[in-house]
Every structure is written in C-alpha cells, then in structure tokens.
Amino acid sequence: MLILPDRRDRKERRGPAKVEESLERKAPRRRGDRRDSPRVPRIILVREAGSGGEYEKSPGDLSLGGCRWRSEHFPESRQVELCIRVPGYARPVQARAEVIRVELLADELELHATFTEIDLKAELAIARYLESRQQLSGSDA
C-alpha cells in the first residue's frame, strides 16, 4: 500500500510559470459585433421550454446560430422554445434554444440565445434568407 505525505516540501511546490517575455496584443481588441453571421430583424415568439404556454411576441434579430430579443421579464429557465417566421420557408421555424446572455437596458432586458435543437431544413432556410439579405444589402463580408 502506497502512503502519501500530507504536505509537500517547498522544493516540490510548483509556482506560477515564468514567462521570459511580456505578453502583448498584436492588435487592439475589436469592439462591437464580432460575429460571422449577419443579424436580421424578425419578430421572435418565445416561451419557456416544455411549458406549452402562450408565446410572448418580441422584437428581435435572427442569426444563423441563434437570436436575440427584448423582454420585460427574465425567463424562469435558460431553456426556451422559439417560433420565427422566415421568408421562403413554408411554416414558422420552431427551435429550442438556451439563453446565454442577458443585458439590462433602460426599461427592459435583451436576451441572447443559441439554438440547441433546430430542424436541418429550417436551419438551411435561415442560412438562405440571411445570404439573400446580405446580397441585397451589398455587403460581402
């Protein structure tokens, strides 16, 4: 049976690794939106996941990986169900998402969520819609 000592000697302790040269940024930190996917304004219908209750209608933005919307109250759960109309797709896109960030604005909250469950056809419809909007605006990122 192996018996380990309760404490290590000073010689055995490891201190923080020493860096020979100081670390510096090569460029200034980017401010603002750093996303690859554009956002487009949409009406977002939101409800707590699994509640089966009524959707709350909120103005928001849709992107390829998720969306953001404004609300007057914080959801009880981080898991939400979303319903979003996307032009070119026959029915409203329904997806599950996880709230990943909440920002406090003057009189309401801005919630950011990432999709956790979404139909592949719906995701492709969102991608086509975002691409068409980007081409219309003339910005090729």
PDB file of C-alpha atoms in Angstrom:
ATOM      1  CA  MET A   1       0.000   0.000   0.000  1.00  0.00           C
ATOM      2  CA  LEU A   2       1.286   3.433  -1.004  1.00  0.00           C
ATOM      3  CA  ILE A   3       1.304   6.094   1.699  1.00  0.00           C
ATOM      4  CA  LEU A   4       1.465   9.701   0.543  1.00  0.00           C
ATOM      5  CA  PRO A   5       2.735  12.514   2.737  1.00  0.00           C
ATOM      6  CA  ASP A   6       0.151  15.063   3.844  1.00  0.00           C
ATOM      7  CA  ARG A   7       2.150  18.055   2.691  1.00  0.00           C
ATOM      8  CA  ARG A   8       4.741  18.701   0.055  1.00  0.00           C
ATOM      9  CA  ASP A   9       8.120  20.223   0.714  1.00  0.00           C
ATOM     10  CA  ARG A  10       8.869  23.686  -0.593  1.00  0.00           C
ATOM     11  CA  LYS A  11      11.070  22.102  -3.217  1.00  0.00           C
ATOM     12  CA  GLU A  12       8.124  20.075  -4.542  1.00  0.00           C
ATOM     13  CA  ARG A  13       5.756  23.012  -4.805  1.00  0.00           C
ATOM     14  CA  ARG A  14       5.237  24.495  -8.189  1.00  0.00           C
ATOM     15  CA  GLY A  15       4.872  28.227  -8.517  1.00  0.00           C
ATOM     16  CA  PRO A  16       3.371  30.105 -11.418  1.00  0.00           C
ATOM     17  CA  ALA A  17       5.155  29.504 -14.693  1.00  0.00           C
ATOM     18  CA  LYS A  18       7.520  32.291 -15.533  1.00  0.00           C
ATOM     19  CA  VAL A  19       7.208  33.870 -18.926  1.00  0.00           C
ATOM     20  CA  GLU A  20      10.501  35.117 -20.287  1.00  0.00           C
ATOM     21  CA  GLU A  21       8.969  37.990 -22.259  1.00  0.00           C
ATOM     22  CA  SER A  22       5.873  40.007 -21.567  1.00  0.00           C
ATOM     23  CA  LEU A  23       2.698  39.153 -23.453  1.00  0.00           C
ATOM     24  CA  GLU A  24       1.262  41.929 -25.588  1.00  0.00           C
ATOM     25  CA  ARG A  25      -1.606  42.169 -28.041  1.00  0.00           C
ATOM     26  CA  LYS A  26      -0.566  42.346 -31.662  1.00  0.00           C
ATOM     27  CA  ALA A  27      -3.592  44.493 -32.478  1.00  0.00           C
ATOM     28  CA  PRO A  28      -6.104  46.408 -30.385  1.00  0.00           C
ATOM     29  CA  ARG A  29      -9.102  44.435 -29.147  1.00  0.00           C
ATOM     30  CA  ARG A  30     -12.034  44.581 -31.525  1.00  0.00           C
ATOM     31  CA  ARG A  31     -15.096  46.365 -30.229  1.00  0.00           C
ATOM     32  CA  GLY A  32     -18.688  45.803 -31.317  1.00  0.00           C
ATOM     33  CA  ASP A  33     -20.087  42.776 -33.111  1.00  0.00           C
ATOM     34  CA  ARG A  34     -17.546  40.039 -33.847  1.00  0.00           C
ATOM     35  CA  ARG A  35     -19.904  37.533 -35.433  1.00  0.00           C
ATOM     36  CA  ASP A  36     -19.533  35.925 -38.853  1.00  0.00           C
ATOM     37  CA  SER A  37     -23.266  35.611 -39.441  1.00  0.00           C
ATOM     38  CA  PRO A  38     -25.304  38.770 -40.003  1.00  0.00           C
ATOM     39  CA  ARG A  39     -28.379  39.558 -37.923  1.00  0.00           C
ATOM     40  CA  VAL A  40     -31.705  40.445 -39.477  1.00  0.00           C
ATOM     41  CA  PRO A  41     -34.711  41.936 -37.685  1.00  0.00           C
ATOM     42  CA  ARG A  42     -37.561  39.483 -37.051  1.00  0.00           C
ATOM     43  CA  ILE A  43     -40.436  39.066 -34.631  1.00  0.00           C
ATOM     44  CA  ILE A  44     -39.465  36.321 -32.179  1.00  0.00           C
ATOM     45  CA  LEU A  45     -42.094  34.272 -30.347  1.00  0.00           C
ATOM     46  CA  VAL A  46     -40.654  32.931 -27.091  1.00  0.00           C
ATOM     47  CA  ARG A  47     -41.868  30.676 -24.288  1.00  0.00           C
ATOM     48  CA  GLU A  48     -40.258  28.578 -21.586  1.00  0.00           C
ATOM     49  CA  ALA A  49     -39.273  25.139 -22.932  1.00  0.00           C
ATOM     50  CA  GLY A  50     -41.797  22.428 -22.166  1.00  0.00           C
ATOM     51  CA  SER A  51     -44.348  24.822 -20.696  1.00  0.00           C
ATOM     52  CA  GLY A  52     -46.883  24.544 -23.506  1.00  0.00           C
ATOM     53  CA  GLY A  53     -47.977  28.050 -22.584  1.00  0.00           C
ATOM     54  CA  GLU A  54     -48.565  31.068 -24.741  1.00  0.00           C
ATOM     55  CA  TYR A  55     -45.707  32.569 -26.729  1.00  0.00           C
ATOM     56  CA  GLU A  56     -44.520  36.063 -25.857  1.00  0.00           C
ATOM     57  CA  LYS A  57     -44.157  38.180 -29.006  1.00  0.00           C
ATOM     58  CA  SER A  58     -40.958  40.235 -29.021  1.00  0.00           C
ATOM     59  CA  PRO A  59     -38.949  42.307 -31.493  1.00  0.00           C
ATOM     60  CA  GLY A  60     -35.562  40.789 -32.127  1.00  0.00           C
ATOM     61  CA  ASP A  61     -32.825  39.736 -34.516  1.00  0.00           C
ATOM     62  CA  LEU A  62     -32.199  36.359 -36.133  1.00  0.00           C
ATOM     63  CA  SER A  63     -28.772  34.952 -36.984  1.00  0.00           C
ATOM     64  CA  LEU A  64     -27.593  31.550 -38.158  1.00  0.00           C
ATOM     65  CA  GLY A  65     -26.738  30.223 -34.700  1.00  0.00           C
ATOM     66  CA  GLY A  66     -29.456  31.837 -32.628  1.00  0.00           C
ATOM     67  CA  CYS A  67     -31.251  35.088 -31.948  1.00  0.00           C
ATOM     68  CA  ARG A  68     -31.715  37.955 -29.551  1.00  0.00           C
ATOM     69  CA  TRP A  69     -34.907  39.624 -28.387  1.00  0.00           C
ATOM     70  CA  ARG A  70     -36.188  42.101 -25.872  1.00  0.00           C
ATOM     71  CA  SER A  71     -38.448  41.294 -22.964  1.00  0.00           C
ATOM     72  CA  GLU A  72     -39.742  42.928 -19.819  1.00  0.00           C
ATOM     73  CA  HIS A  73     -39.092  39.871 -17.660  1.00  0.00           C
ATOM     74  CA  PHE A  74     -36.428  37.232 -17.183  1.00  0.00           C
ATOM     75  CA  PRO A  75     -37.419  33.678 -18.224  1.00  0.00           C
ATOM     76  CA  GLU A  76     -37.651  31.183 -15.382  1.00  0.00           C
ATOM     77  CA  SER A  77     -35.464  28.738 -17.292  1.00  0.00           C
ATOM     78  CA  ARG A  78     -32.490  29.161 -19.590  1.00  0.00           C
ATOM     79  CA  GLN A  79     -34.153  26.691 -21.982  1.00  0.00           C
ATOM     80  CA  VAL A  80     -36.694  28.337 -24.285  1.00  0.00           C
ATOM     81  CA  GLU A  81     -38.780  27.453 -27.327  1.00  0.00           C
ATOM     82  CA  LEU A  82     -38.732  29.870 -30.236  1.00  0.00           C
ATOM     83  CA  CYS A  83     -41.043  30.349 -33.183  1.00  0.00           C
ATOM     84  CA  ILE A  84     -39.833  32.595 -36.024  1.00  0.00           C
ATOM     85  CA  ARG A  85     -41.254  33.265 -39.484  1.00  0.00           C
ATOM     86  CA  VAL A  86     -38.582  33.090 -42.177  1.00  0.00           C
ATOM     87  CA  PRO A  87     -39.468  34.264 -45.693  1.00  0.00           C
ATOM     88  CA  GLY A  88     -39.137  31.406 -48.174  1.00  0.00           C
ATOM     89  CA  TYR A  89     -39.934  28.725 -45.588  1.00  0.00           C
ATOM     90  CA  ALA A  90     -43.462  27.289 -45.649  1.00  0.00           C
ATOM     91  CA  ARG A  91     -44.119  27.286 -41.902  1.00  0.00           C
ATOM     92  CA  PRO A  92     -42.708  29.121 -38.885  1.00  0.00           C
ATOM     93  CA  VAL A  93     -39.317  27.835 -37.756  1.00  0.00           C
ATOM     94  CA  GLN A  94     -39.612  26.165 -34.376  1.00  0.00           C
ATOM     95  CA  ALA A  95     -36.474  25.620 -32.345  1.00  0.00           C
ATOM     96  CA  ARG A  96     -35.215  25.103 -28.832  1.00  0.00           C
ATOM     97  CA  ALA A  97     -32.540  27.443 -27.576  1.00  0.00           C
ATOM     98  CA  GLU A  98     -30.501  28.232 -24.497  1.00  0.00           C
ATOM     99  CA  VAL A  99     -30.286  31.760 -23.141  1.00  0.00           C
ATOM    100  CA  ILE A 100     -26.569  32.505 -22.975  1.00  0.00           C
ATOM    101  CA  ARG A 101     -26.538  36.194 -22.118  1.00  0.00           C
ATOM    102  CA  VAL A 102     -28.889  38.789 -20.675  1.00  0.00           C
ATOM    103  CA  GLU A 103     -28.240  42.509 -20.896  1.00  0.00           C
ATOM    104  CA  LEU A 104     -30.077  45.081 -18.809  1.00  0.00           C
ATOM    105  CA  LEU A 105     -31.303  48.001 -20.916  1.00  0.00           C
ATOM    106  CA  ALA A 106     -33.038  51.142 -19.649  1.00  0.00           C
ATOM    107  CA  ASP A 107     -36.503  49.623 -19.233  1.00  0.00           C
ATOM    108  CA  GLU A 108     -36.212  46.039 -20.475  1.00  0.00           C
ATOM    109  CA  LEU A 109     -33.902  43.070 -20.957  1.00  0.00           C
ATOM    110  CA  GLU A 110     -32.116  41.976 -24.100  1.00  0.00           C
ATOM    111  CA  LEU A 111     -31.735  38.199 -24.182  1.00  0.00           C
ATOM    112  CA  HIS A 112     -29.290  36.321 -26.396  1.00  0.00           C
ATOM    113  CA  ALA A 113     -29.860  32.644 -27.150  1.00  0.00           C
ATOM    114  CA  THR A 114     -28.153  29.973 -29.189  1.00  0.00           C
ATOM    115  CA  PHE A 115     -30.089  27.211 -30.938  1.00  0.00           C
ATOM    116  CA  THR A 116     -29.800  23.802 -29.288  1.00  0.00           C
ATOM    117  CA  GLU A 117     -32.387  21.916 -31.369  1.00  0.00           C
ATOM    118  CA  ILE A 118     -33.435  23.006 -34.835  1.00  0.00           C
ATOM    119  CA  ASP A 119     -34.622  21.119 -37.905  1.00  0.00           C
ATOM    120  CA  LEU A 120     -31.966  20.914 -40.636  1.00  0.00           C
ATOM    121  CA  LYS A 121     -34.366  22.233 -43.298  1.00  0.00           C
ATOM    122  CA  ALA A 122     -35.234  25.176 -41.070  1.00  0.00           C
ATOM    123  CA  GLU A 123     -31.564  25.926 -40.461  1.00  0.00           C
ATOM    124  CA  LEU A 124     -30.905  25.843 -44.206  1.00  0.00           C
ATOM    125  CA  ALA A 125     -33.863  28.175 -44.789  1.00  0.00           C
ATOM    126  CA  ILE A 126     -32.396  30.624 -42.269  1.00  0.00           C
ATOM    127  CA  ALA A 127     -28.996  30.424 -43.999  1.00  0.00           C
ATOM    128  CA  ARG A 128     -30.564  31.098 -47.428  1.00  0.00           C
ATOM    129  CA  TYR A 129     -32.573  34.006 -46.048  1.00  0.00           C
ATOM    130  CA  LEU A 130     -29.541  35.568 -44.351  1.00  0.00           C
ATOM    131  CA  GLU A 131     -27.482  35.152 -47.511  1.00  0.00           C
ATOM    132  CA  SER A 132     -30.155  36.775 -49.665  1.00  0.00           C
ATOM    133  CA  ARG A 133     -30.417  39.702 -47.233  1.00  0.00           C
ATOM    134  CA  GLN A 134     -26.656  40.123 -47.242  1.00  0.00           C
ATOM    135  CA  GLN A 135     -26.577  40.156 -51.059  1.00  0.00           C
ATOM    136  CA  LEU A 136     -29.389  42.738 -51.164  1.00  0.00           C
ATOM    137  CA  SER A 137     -27.524  45.000 -48.788  1.00  0.00           C
ATOM    138  CA  GLY A 138     -24.414  44.674 -50.971  1.00  0.00           C
ATOM    139  CA  SER A 139     -22.102  43.780 -48.109  1.00  0.00           C
ATOM    140  CA  ASP A 140     -19.906  40.801 -48.870  1.00  0.00           C
ATOM    141  CA  ALA A 141     -18.189  40.004 -45.601  1.00  0.00           C
TER     142      ALA A 141
END
